[in-house]
Amino acid sequence: MTKLTIVELKLLAREPGSMFTILIPLFILVIFGSSISPGDTVLLPMTLAIAVGLVGLYLLPTTLATYRERGILRRLSTTPVRPRSMLVVQLLLQLVLALTACALLLSVAGTVLGAHLPTRVLPVAVTFTLGTAAMFAVGLLIAAVAPNGRTANGVGILLYFPMAFLAGLVQPTHQMPVILARIGEFTPLGAFRQALQDVWAGGSPSPLLLGVMVAYAVVISLAAAKFFRWE
């Protein structure tokens, strides 16, 4: 398991998509963060949601579907390293990647931009955990049904952009029609972004939004487990 983790970590570090998921949110934060007040409670939660969304909808499903397409999971079934170990390692590494991207965003926002950071750790941790679980569940379902890595990549991108729009990551929700903004709150990415924004504003995340993320994480994970194929 340790050797597998080291090998997969090296492969992930060499994957151009890994740098993409880190640099895009950072670029957005730096470009727009230089023109807003330090007390802004919108931009940083938005970029955090973007980072997690990119890992969950783009990198995770593409990697797993590519491994299945190349027969890596099937070959692992004949070795002491079982395919499920590969799945666990990939989930952990993708989580580390998401955490790294978010830690970098927080560091730059807090030190370079002087942005407001919440002091209550627990609400942030709960919101981040549930939001990441919901986005990763969607990524696992994509990996489960996509026949190959290219298809998983396309489906992930196809889902990401409308989901990002409804979540208020492309256009602020107060500039959107009320019905679209409301629908966006019931998407996994929208619930995640809004809950983070509530925490950044000094409040507590809405129980409804937390429930939405839990529902997505549980229901979609069960669907992914049902449809997932090792070869």
PDB file of N, CA and C in Angstrom, residues 9 19 30 45 103 118 151 154 180 184 231:
ATOM      1  N   LEU A   9       1.608   8.992  -6.174  1.00  0.00           N
ATOM      2  CA  LEU A   9       1.908  10.379  -5.855  1.00  0.00           C
ATOM      3  C   LEU A   9       2.847  10.986  -6.897  1.00  0.00           C
ATOM      4  N   MET A  19      -1.451  20.621 -11.910  1.00  0.00           N
ATOM      5  CA  MET A  19      -1.052  22.023 -11.877  1.00  0.00           C
ATOM      6  C   MET A  19      -2.202  22.921 -12.322  1.00  0.00           C
ATOM      7  N   VAL A  30      -5.802  35.977  -7.417  1.00  0.00           N
ATOM      8  CA  VAL A  30      -4.827  37.074  -7.483  1.00  0.00           C
ATOM      9  C   VAL A  30      -5.329  38.201  -8.384  1.00  0.00           C
ATOM     10  N   PRO A  45     -14.158  32.152  -0.809  1.00  0.00           N
ATOM     11  CA  PRO A  45     -14.996  30.942  -0.848  1.00  0.00           C
ATOM     12  C   PRO A  45     -15.257  30.461  -2.270  1.00  0.00           C
ATOM     13  N   ALA A 103      -5.131  25.255   0.611  1.00  0.00           N
ATOM     14  CA  ALA A 103      -4.157  25.828   1.547  1.00  0.00           C
ATOM     15  C   ALA A 103      -3.362  26.946   0.883  1.00  0.00           C
ATOM     16  N   PRO A 118     -11.885  33.313   8.274  1.00  0.00           N
ATOM     17  CA  PRO A 118     -12.735  33.006   9.434  1.00  0.00           C
ATOM     18  C   PRO A 118     -11.908  32.470  10.591  1.00  0.00           C
ATOM     19  N   THR A 151     -13.798  10.272 -22.403  1.00  0.00           N
ATOM     20  CA  THR A 151     -15.218  10.507 -22.143  1.00  0.00           C
ATOM     21  C   THR A 151     -15.425  11.077 -20.745  1.00  0.00           C
ATOM     22  N   GLY A 154     -14.562  14.686 -20.803  1.00  0.00           N
ATOM     23  CA  GLY A 154     -15.594  15.487 -21.460  1.00  0.00           C
ATOM     24  C   GLY A 154     -16.839  15.649 -20.611  1.00  0.00           C
ATOM     25  N   LEU A 180     -32.885  30.957 -10.818  1.00  0.00           N
ATOM     26  CA  LEU A 180     -31.628  30.270 -11.110  1.00  0.00           C
ATOM     27  C   LEU A 180     -30.725  30.223  -9.881  1.00  0.00           C
ATOM     28  N   GLY A 184     -29.449  26.908  -8.029  1.00  0.00           N
ATOM     29  CA  GLY A 184     -28.020  26.699  -7.818  1.00  0.00           C
ATOM     30  C   GLY A 184     -27.680  26.253  -6.413  1.00  0.00           C
ATOM     31  N   GLU A 231     -13.145  -3.312 -15.014  1.00  0.00           N
ATOM     32  CA  GLU A 231     -12.574  -3.519 -16.363  1.00  0.00           C
ATOM     33  C   GLU A 231     -13.640  -3.302 -17.405  1.00  0.00           C
TER      34      GLU A 231
END
